[in-house]
Amino acid sequence: MMEQWPLWPSVIALAVSVGIIVIAGTPLARAADELADRTGMGEAVAGAVFLGAMTSLPGIITTATGALEGDAGFALANPVGGIALQSVWLAIADLLYRRANLEHAAASLENLLQSVILIALLGLPVIAFATPQLTVGWIHPVTVCIPILYFFGLRLLRRMHSTPMWKPTRTRETRSDESQVEYSGSIAKVWLTVGLLGALVAVTGWVIARAGLGVIAATGWSSSITGFTVTTLITSLPELIVLIAAVRSGALTLGVANIIGGNVFDVLTLTVADSFYLDGTIYTAAGDESLVLLGGTLMITAALAAGLLVRDRKGIGFEGVSIAVLYLGTIGLAIVSL
């Protein structure tokens, strides 16, 4: 195990990481929007696959580092906390987009399908918590099932995009997923931009992990609560920056897909966590508070899916209020369960 960083260097490293992520977020959103238009894959699929994966890189590196350091609670709480907090970002974006409710304006069957897939994926670690005796080597079989279900979900997503069987009702507030911009220059340059920015946020993720573990060691805070709140707040900043940039540019479907697609991708990080935690299955070592965090995140995702279905026209909608209340309530219950 590596020596932990002292408190103040850790705090400074977290602050610098915030600055790097804020700077990288906007050009990453623009590059992803251009890729969505020029490749013809659509904003929802691009947000789910490219943007969701890229903005999740800091969380993946943070989780892998925490698992290798042997902190099961921190490693498990970081991706779960990312899913919960990134859903809260949608409520914040609703406040910025005053024309209509964001989930209403960005009506997309792909985003709704992703929410359903996310609920199914989050159900798998619940099974793992209930069956800790099932292991293959040092990992739980659920660890293998998560990526299988994820890629099956991507297949369904592509199928829905190419041959949709349902369509959301269009209103005056609904924004189209059609490009209004004529692009010039090489698409290879766009791919290179996405790759370089992705590498930058990945390195930043390692710094966040080391700094977060340093804060835990110096303060004695709960690993699970710290992973669910403090480090997640920073590793989730790319999603927030990209979401705000997408909303301001009118790419609403891309912005919402960035959040939901990033959430779906973040469940894959649980596979990383269990694989990199070498002292047995991570679900056995994470503690009861981790199960509370997981259950609360499931409820948050269900509220988001309901909002996509009901599509309130104005304000943050019932889903925005519900997500914020559920997020704070989950943190409170986790603290009580310590």
XYZ file of N, CA, C and O in Angstrom, residues 113-266:
616
model
N -34.640 4.431 -22.472
C -34.144 3.055 -22.457
C -32.894 2.944 -21.590
O -32.730 1.970 -20.838
N -32.014 3.936 -21.669
C -30.812 3.901 -20.838
C -31.152 3.922 -19.348
O -30.488 3.270 -18.543
N -32.180 4.663 -18.983
C -32.593 4.702 -17.574
C -33.068 3.332 -17.116
O -32.769 2.894 -15.998
N -33.807 2.642 -17.973
C -34.274 1.291 -17.642
C -33.083 0.340 -17.511
O -33.014 -0.481 -16.582
N -32.130 0.449 -18.437
C -30.926 -0.387 -18.375
C -30.154 -0.101 -17.093
O -29.642 -1.023 -16.436
N -30.082 1.164 -16.713
C -29.364 1.544 -15.494
C -30.001 0.923 -14.256
O -29.297 0.432 -13.364
N -31.321 0.920 -14.188
C -32.006 0.295 -13.047
C -31.670 -1.192 -12.979
O -31.400 -1.740 -11.904
N -31.665 -1.856 -14.140
C -31.330 -3.285 -14.173
C -29.886 -3.520 -13.731
O -29.597 -4.454 -12.966
N -28.969 -2.663 -14.205
C -27.562 -2.819 -13.829
C -27.350 -2.604 -12.334
O -26.557 -3.310 -11.701
N -28.047 -1.626 -11.754
C -27.892 -1.371 -10.325
C -28.506 -2.481 -9.473
O -28.158 -2.624 -8.297
N -29.406 -3.248 -10.067
C -29.967 -4.384 -9.335
C -28.967 -5.512 -9.145
O -29.070 -6.287 -8.173
N -27.984 -5.612 -10.045
C -27.006 -6.702 -9.945
C -26.146 -6.628 -8.683
O -25.971 -7.644 -7.992
N -25.572 -5.474 -8.315
C -24.800 -5.439 -7.067
C -25.641 -5.673 -5.818
O -25.110 -6.132 -4.805
N -26.943 -5.380 -5.876
C -27.808 -5.723 -4.745
C -27.816 -7.238 -4.543
O -27.732 -7.733 -3.413
N -27.889 -7.982 -5.635
C -27.813 -9.445 -5.566
C -26.468 -9.875 -4.995
O -26.379 -10.807 -4.191
N -25.398 -9.180 -5.397
C -24.063 -9.525 -4.906
C -23.949 -9.311 -3.401
O -23.333 -10.120 -2.692
N -24.554 -8.233 -2.889
C -24.543 -7.999 -1.452
C -25.254 -9.124 -0.703
O -24.865 -9.486 0.411
N -26.308 -9.683 -1.298
C -27.094 -10.729 -0.634
C -26.469 -12.112 -0.766
O -26.868 -13.039 -0.055
N -25.491 -12.263 -1.669
C -24.873 -13.579 -1.887
C -23.353 -13.467 -1.829
O -22.658 -13.791 -2.809
N -22.790 -13.026 -0.712
C -21.340 -12.821 -0.636
C -20.538 -14.112 -0.731
O -19.336 -14.080 -1.003
N -21.196 -15.259 -0.495
C -20.468 -16.530 -0.524
C -20.157 -16.988 -1.942
O -19.317 -17.880 -2.149
N -20.815 -16.404 -2.942
C -20.565 -16.796 -4.331
C -19.361 -16.028 -4.858
O -19.408 -14.805 -5.002
N -18.289 -16.730 -5.145
C -17.089 -16.084 -5.681
C -16.460 -16.953 -6.762
O -16.573 -18.185 -6.739
N -15.829 -16.288 -7.704
C -15.008 -16.952 -8.712
C -13.624 -16.351 -8.574
O -13.372 -15.224 -9.006
N -12.731 -17.094 -7.932
C -11.462 -16.507 -7.537
C -11.720 -15.536 -6.400
O -12.247 -15.917 -5.361
N -11.382 -14.262 -6.602
C -11.636 -13.266 -5.553
C -12.813 -12.347 -5.899
O -13.152 -11.466 -5.121
N -13.447 -12.560 -7.083
C -14.527 -11.672 -7.497
C -15.871 -12.386 -7.455
O -15.945 -13.616 -7.427
N -16.933 -11.608 -7.440
C -18.292 -12.144 -7.460
C -18.735 -12.327 -8.910
O -18.341 -11.544 -9.788
N -19.558 -13.352 -9.223
C -20.032 -13.547 -10.604
C -20.754 -12.329 -11.177
O -20.759 -12.108 -12.395
N -21.365 -11.512 -10.320
C -22.030 -10.294 -10.786
C -21.051 -9.381 -11.511
O -21.414 -8.672 -12.457
N -19.794 -9.409 -11.089
C -18.764 -8.578 -11.712
C -18.634 -8.887 -13.192
O -18.374 -7.988 -14.001
N -18.832 -10.141 -13.553
C -18.770 -10.550 -14.959
C -20.077 -10.219 -15.673
O -20.081 -9.857 -16.860
N -21.188 -10.319 -14.953
C -22.499 -10.084 -15.563
C -22.723 -8.617 -15.915
O -23.436 -8.309 -16.872
N -22.134 -7.700 -15.146
C -22.374 -6.267 -15.372
C -21.960 -5.830 -16.783
O -22.759 -5.220 -17.503
N -20.736 -6.116 -17.254
C -20.393 -5.685 -18.625
C -21.196 -6.406 -19.695
O -21.479 -5.829 -20.749
N -21.590 -7.660 -19.435
C -22.418 -8.383 -20.417
C -23.750 -7.669 -20.607
O -24.198 -7.427 -21.744
N -24.398 -7.309 -19.495
C -25.672 -6.596 -19.577
C -25.480 -5.208 -20.184
O -26.332 -4.727 -20.949
N -24.364 -4.556 -19.872
C -24.099 -3.228 -20.422
C -24.019 -3.273 -21.946
O -24.659 -2.463 -22.637
N -23.242 -4.190 -22.494
C -23.079 -4.252 -23.944
C -24.354 -4.735 -24.637
O -24.646 -4.331 -25.773
N -25.133 -5.575 -23.964
C -26.435 -5.937 -24.507
C -27.338 -4.705 -24.567
O -28.084 -4.505 -25.537
N -27.254 -3.867 -23.542
C -28.020 -2.626 -23.532
C -27.612 -1.700 -24.666
O -28.462 -1.054 -25.292
N -26.302 -1.616 -24.947
C -25.844 -0.795 -26.074
C -26.399 -1.314 -27.394
O -26.759 -0.535 -28.283
N -26.485 -2.629 -27.503
C -27.052 -3.216 -28.726
C -28.516 -2.802 -28.875
O -28.957 -2.442 -29.978
N -29.255 -2.867 -27.792
C -30.652 -2.425 -27.836
C -30.746 -0.939 -28.167
O -31.653 -0.508 -28.892
N -29.807 -0.157 -27.652
C -29.812 1.281 -27.896
C -29.596 1.579 -29.379
O -30.291 2.426 -29.963
N -28.648 0.907 -29.990
C -28.402 1.113 -31.424
C -29.607 0.673 -32.249
O -29.986 1.323 -33.230
N -30.204 -0.450 -31.822
C -31.384 -0.946 -32.533
C -32.536 0.051 -32.449
O -33.226 0.311 -33.445
N -32.744 0.631 -31.272
C -33.824 1.612 -31.117
C -33.550 2.857 -31.935
O -34.471 3.462 -32.502
N -32.278 3.262 -32.001
C -31.940 4.462 -32.772
C -32.180 4.259 -34.265
O -32.661 5.170 -34.956
N -31.871 3.068 -34.788
C -32.003 2.818 -36.220
C -33.445 2.514 -36.630
O -33.894 2.942 -37.698
N -34.178 1.784 -35.768
C -35.566 1.424 -36.087
C -36.455 1.635 -34.863
O -36.876 0.675 -34.209
N -36.762 2.884 -34.540
C -37.596 3.144 -33.358
C -39.019 2.645 -33.561
O -39.599 2.788 -34.631
N -39.579 2.057 -32.517
C -40.954 1.545 -32.552
C -41.927 2.464 -31.817
O -43.139 2.285 -31.894
N -41.400 3.427 -31.080
C -42.217 4.407 -30.371
C -41.621 5.787 -30.608
O -40.432 5.920 -30.863
N -42.438 6.799 -30.474
C -41.968 8.171 -30.601
C -42.597 9.039 -29.517
O -43.798 8.928 -29.273
N -41.792 9.905 -28.870
C -42.363 10.833 -27.892
C -43.195 11.902 -28.594
O -42.896 12.306 -29.721
N -44.239 12.348 -27.932
C -45.076 13.398 -28.484
C -44.289 14.701 -28.593
O -43.671 15.138 -27.621
N -44.297 15.302 -29.767
C -43.578 16.556 -29.972
C -44.464 17.722 -29.560
O -45.656 17.750 -29.846
N -43.857 18.684 -28.873
C -44.551 19.902 -28.471
C -43.715 21.098 -28.908
O -42.621 20.942 -29.467
N -44.191 22.306 -28.621
C -43.421 23.501 -28.969
C -42.093 23.559 -28.229
O -41.131 24.166 -28.691
N -42.037 22.908 -27.031
C -40.815 22.950 -26.227
C -39.806 21.871 -26.607
O -38.661 21.896 -26.159
N -40.222 20.887 -27.411
C -39.334 19.783 -27.764
C -38.248 20.281 -28.705
O -38.537 20.943 -29.704
N -36.991 19.957 -28.391
C -35.859 20.354 -29.231
C -35.423 19.185 -30.091
O -35.286 18.058 -29.620
N -35.183 19.438 -31.363
C -34.806 18.406 -32.315
C -33.343 18.016 -32.155
O -32.504 18.827 -31.768
N -33.049 16.751 -32.483
C -31.682 16.235 -32.473
C -31.067 16.370 -33.872
O -30.454 15.462 -34.383
N -31.231 17.520 -34.490
C -30.711 17.741 -35.831
C -29.673 18.852 -35.794
O -29.867 19.884 -35.149
N -28.599 18.655 -36.501
C -27.520 19.647 -36.512
C -27.932 20.893 -37.276
O -28.500 20.811 -38.359
N -27.626 22.043 -36.690
C -27.867 23.323 -37.349
C -26.538 23.973 -37.765
O -26.525 25.140 -38.148
N -25.442 23.225 -37.688
C -24.111 23.779 -37.920
C -23.443 23.048 -39.067
O -23.537 21.817 -39.179
N -22.756 23.790 -39.919
C -21.946 23.211 -40.974
C -20.499 23.140 -40.487
O -19.907 24.165 -40.147
N -19.943 21.935 -40.444
C -18.596 21.744 -39.905
C -17.579 21.718 -41.041
O -17.855 21.262 -42.151
N -16.390 22.205 -40.728
C -15.274 22.142 -41.663
C -14.071 21.548 -40.945
O -14.047 21.464 -39.725
N -13.069 21.156 -41.705
C -11.883 20.575 -41.094
C -11.966 19.068 -41.012
O -13.005 18.452 -41.277
N -10.874 18.460 -40.608
C -10.760 17.006 -40.570
C -11.448 16.429 -39.334
O -11.288 16.947 -38.225
N -12.195 15.339 -39.553
C -12.822 14.674 -38.413
C -11.766 13.985 -37.554
O -11.977 13.756 -36.355
N -10.613 13.655 -38.169
C -9.525 13.051 -37.397
C -9.051 13.990 -36.297
O -8.682 13.553 -35.200
N -9.067 15.292 -36.577
C -8.674 16.276 -35.575
C -9.647 16.278 -34.406
O -9.249 16.447 -33.250
N -10.923 16.064 -34.691
C -11.929 15.999 -33.633
C -11.693 14.770 -32.756
O -11.741 14.832 -31.522
N -11.424 13.634 -33.403
C -11.120 12.418 -32.640
C -9.881 12.616 -31.761
O -9.853 12.164 -30.613
N -8.864 13.282 -32.327
C -7.640 13.526 -31.556
C -7.938 14.414 -30.354
O -7.419 14.175 -29.249
N -8.778 15.423 -30.541
C -9.151 16.312 -29.434
C -9.837 15.530 -28.323
O -9.520 15.692 -27.132
N -10.783 14.672 -28.700
C -11.488 13.856 -27.706
C -10.515 12.952 -26.968
O -10.579 12.793 -25.748
N -9.570 12.346 -27.715
C -8.605 11.450 -27.087
C -7.692 12.151 -26.101
O -7.442 11.649 -24.996
N -7.181 13.319 -26.488
C -6.280 14.068 -25.607
C -7.000 14.559 -24.350
O -6.461 14.482 -23.234
N -8.216 15.063 -24.529
C -8.977 15.511 -23.368
C -9.325 14.345 -22.459
O -9.322 14.467 -21.230
N -9.625 13.192 -23.066
C -9.905 12.005 -22.268
C -8.699 11.583 -21.442
O -8.837 11.212 -20.266
N -7.494 11.640 -22.040
C -6.277 11.295 -21.298
C -6.040 12.275 -20.151
O -5.623 11.883 -19.049
N -6.333 13.561 -20.391
C -6.144 14.567 -19.348
C -7.057 14.305 -18.148
O -6.605 14.332 -16.995
N -8.323 14.027 -18.416
C -9.237 13.797 -17.293
C -8.941 12.465 -16.597
O -9.196 12.311 -15.398
N -8.368 11.493 -17.331
C -8.001 10.229 -16.705
C -6.875 10.422 -15.695
O -6.915 9.893 -14.571
N -5.850 11.178 -16.081
C -4.747 11.467 -15.155
C -5.259 12.251 -13.953
O -4.864 12.000 -12.809
N -6.165 13.172 -14.208
C -6.760 13.937 -13.114
C -7.506 13.022 -12.150
O -7.504 13.250 -10.935
N -8.130 11.977 -12.681
C -8.819 11.018 -11.827
C -7.894 10.328 -10.845
O -8.256 10.098 -9.684
N -6.683 9.999 -11.288
C -5.714 9.376 -10.373
C -5.342 10.340 -9.255
O -5.249 9.955 -8.091
N -5.150 11.608 -9.603
C -4.817 12.616 -8.594
C -5.950 12.752 -7.583
O -5.727 12.830 -6.364
N -7.193 12.760 -8.071
C -8.348 12.876 -7.185
C -8.407 11.706 -6.215
O -8.693 11.873 -5.020
N -8.132 10.506 -6.722
C -8.164 9.323 -5.856
C -7.115 9.411 -4.760
O -7.407 9.164 -3.577
N -5.896 9.737 -5.129
C -4.831 9.817 -4.131
C -5.133 10.915 -3.106
O -4.920 10.738 -1.906
N -5.656 12.055 -3.596
C -5.974 13.150 -2.688
C -7.155 12.782 -1.785
O -7.157 13.092 -0.584
N -8.155 12.109 -2.340
C -9.310 11.701 -1.539
C -8.934 10.728 -0.442
O -9.386 10.846 0.708
N -8.092 9.760 -0.769
C -7.624 8.810 0.248
C -6.765 9.517 1.291
O -6.775 9.146 2.470
N -6.035 10.548 0.865
C -5.253 11.321 1.823
C -6.134 12.063 2.808
O -5.833 12.127 4.007
N -7.256 12.619 2.315
C -8.204 13.305 3.194
C -8.812 12.324 4.188
O -8.955 12.625 5.384
N -9.185 11.136 3.717
C -9.761 10.116 4.600
C -8.782 9.727 5.699
O -9.137 9.630 6.879
N -7.515 9.495 5.314
C -6.507 9.080 6.285
C -6.234 10.167 7.311
O -6.013 9.887 8.496
N -6.245 11.432 6.877
C -5.902 12.529 7.776
C -7.050 12.931 8.692
O -6.823 13.386 9.820
N -8.283 12.764 8.237
C -9.437 13.240 9.008
C -10.187 12.134 9.724
O -10.921 12.405 10.673
N -10.027 10.888 9.254
C -10.783 9.791 9.851
C -12.228 9.730 9.396
O -13.044 9.013 9.980
N -12.576 10.450 8.327
C -13.935 10.414 7.805
C -14.264 9.023 7.258
O -13.381 8.254 6.897
N -15.547 8.722 7.178
C -15.996 7.460 6.602
C -15.580 7.374 5.137
O -15.786 8.307 4.361
N -14.995 6.239 4.757
C -14.584 6.048 3.370
C -15.777 6.083 2.423
O -15.724 6.695 1.349
N -16.861 5.423 2.828
C -18.038 5.359 1.960
C -18.665 6.727 1.762
O -18.975 7.131 0.633
N -18.851 7.471 2.858
C -19.478 8.786 2.747
C -18.581 9.738 1.967
O -19.045 10.534 1.139
N -17.266 9.673 2.213
C -16.334 10.528 1.472
C -16.361 10.206 -0.015
O -16.377 11.103 -0.865
N -16.363 8.913 -0.347
C -16.418 8.513 -1.753
C -17.720 8.901 -2.419
O -17.750 9.249 -3.601
N -18.816 8.863 -1.660
C -20.140 9.174 -2.204
C -20.344 10.673 -2.396
O -21.164 11.084 -3.221
N -19.599 11.495 -1.640
C -19.832 12.938 -1.657
C -18.619 13.725 -2.165
O -18.664 14.321 -3.237
N -17.514 13.724 -1.406
C -16.399 14.633 -1.681
C -15.712 14.322 -3.008
O -15.678 15.161 -3.923
N -15.149 13.117 -3.143
C -14.425 12.802 -4.384
C -15.377 12.683 -5.564
O -15.030 13.048 -6.691
N -16.587 12.181 -5.306
C -17.576 12.098 -6.377
C -17.946 13.478 -6.895
O -18.174 13.654 -8.099
N -18.008 14.455 -6.002
C -18.326 15.817 -6.422
C -17.323 16.305 -7.461
O -17.696 16.983 -8.430
N -16.062 15.930 -7.301
C -15.030 16.383 -8.232
C -15.000 15.525 -9.490
O -14.950 16.043 -10.611
N -15.061 14.192 -9.335
C -15.006 13.326 -10.514
C -16.250 13.478 -11.388
O -16.221 13.117 -12.575
N -17.340 14.007 -10.823
C -18.566 14.210 -11.597
C -18.643 15.584 -12.243
O -19.603 15.858 -12.980
N -17.663 16.439 -11.979
C -17.681 17.769 -12.578
C -17.647 17.747 -14.111
O -18.273 18.607 -14.752
N -16.933 16.793 -14.760
C -16.987 16.784 -16.230
C -18.416 16.665 -16.757
O -18.780 17.345 -17.720
N -19.225 15.803 -16.112
C -20.616 15.666 -16.548
C -21.386 16.974 -16.399
O -22.179 17.339 -17.275
N -21.151 17.687 -15.287
C -21.853 18.949 -15.069
C -21.420 19.997 -16.087
O -22.261 20.694 -16.679
N -20.110 20.134 -16.306
C -19.606 21.129 -17.252
C -20.097 20.828 -18.663
O -20.556 21.730 -19.395
N -20.030 19.566 -19.052
C -20.481 19.174 -20.383
C -21.983 19.387 -20.524
O -22.476 19.846 -21.562
N -22.737 19.062 -19.479
C -24.193 19.249 -19.506
C -24.549 20.719 -19.712
O -25.379 21.065 -20.559
N -23.916 21.601 -18.939
C -24.213 23.030 -19.058
C -23.815 23.555 -20.442
O -24.554 24.308 -21.083
N -22.646 23.114 -20.925
C -22.203 23.543 -22.252
C -23.157 23.058 -23.335
O -23.478 23.797 -24.282
N -23.633 21.825 -23.211
C -24.556 21.269 -24.205
C -25.894 22.001 -24.176
O -26.479 22.296 -25.222
N -26.392 22.298 -22.977
C -27.669 23.003 -22.861
C -27.563 24.400 -23.459
O -28.456 24.867 -24.180
N -26.478 25.096 -23.189
C -26.306 26.457 -23.715
C -26.174 26.467 -25.232
O -26.568 27.441 -25.885
N -25.616 25.396 -25.797
C -25.471 25.333 -27.256
C -26.711 24.771 -27.935
O -26.761 24.695 -29.162
N -27.711 24.351 -27.152
C -28.944 23.814 -27.719
C -28.928 22.324 -27.957
O -29.914 21.774 -28.469
N -27.824 21.635 -27.617
C -27.742 20.182 -27.804
C -28.312 19.485 -26.574
O -27.601 18.823 -25.817
N -29.619 19.622 -26.369
C -30.245 19.144 -25.138
C -30.187 17.630 -25.007
O -29.910 17.098 -23.925
N -30.470 16.927 -26.095
C -30.444 15.463 -26.039
C -29.054 14.953 -25.701
O -28.892 14.007 -24.923
N -28.034 15.600 -26.280
C -26.649 15.229 -25.971
C -26.352 15.452 -24.494
O -25.720 14.614 -23.840
N -26.809 16.581 -23.944
C -26.549 16.882 -22.540
C -27.177 15.881 -21.603
O -26.535 15.381 -20.674
N -28.449 15.557 -21.842
C -29.133 14.579 -20.988
C -28.521 13.192 -21.175
O -28.318 12.444 -20.210
N -28.198 12.841 -22.423
C -27.578 11.536 -22.690
C -26.208 11.438 -22.047
O -25.783 10.345 -21.641
N -25.489 12.551 -21.960
C -24.193 12.571 -21.278
C -24.352 12.140 -19.828
O -23.546 11.359 -19.302
N -25.409 12.635 -19.169
C -25.631 12.275 -17.764
C -26.084 10.820 -17.637
O -25.487 10.023 -16.900
N -27.132 10.470 -18.364
C -27.679 9.112 -18.225
C -26.701 8.085 -18.775
O -26.475 7.028 -18.165
N -26.082 8.397 -19.929
C -25.090 7.476 -20.484
C -23.883 7.334 -19.579
O -23.340 6.241 -19.418
N -23.460 8.457 -18.969
C -22.359 8.385 -18.012
C -22.731 7.555 -16.802
O -21.906 6.797 -16.265
N -23.992 7.663 -16.356
C -24.447 6.857 -15.224
C -24.415 5.371 -15.551
O -23.989 4.545 -14.740
N -24.894 5.029 -16.751
C -24.866 3.620 -17.173
C -23.430 3.128 -17.242
O -23.109 2.026 -16.777
N -22.561 3.938 -17.823
C -21.155 3.553 -17.934
C -20.517 3.406 -16.558
O -19.647 2.544 -16.358
N -20.932 4.242 -15.603
C -20.345 4.194 -14.261
C -20.599 2.867 -13.563
O -19.832 2.483 -12.670
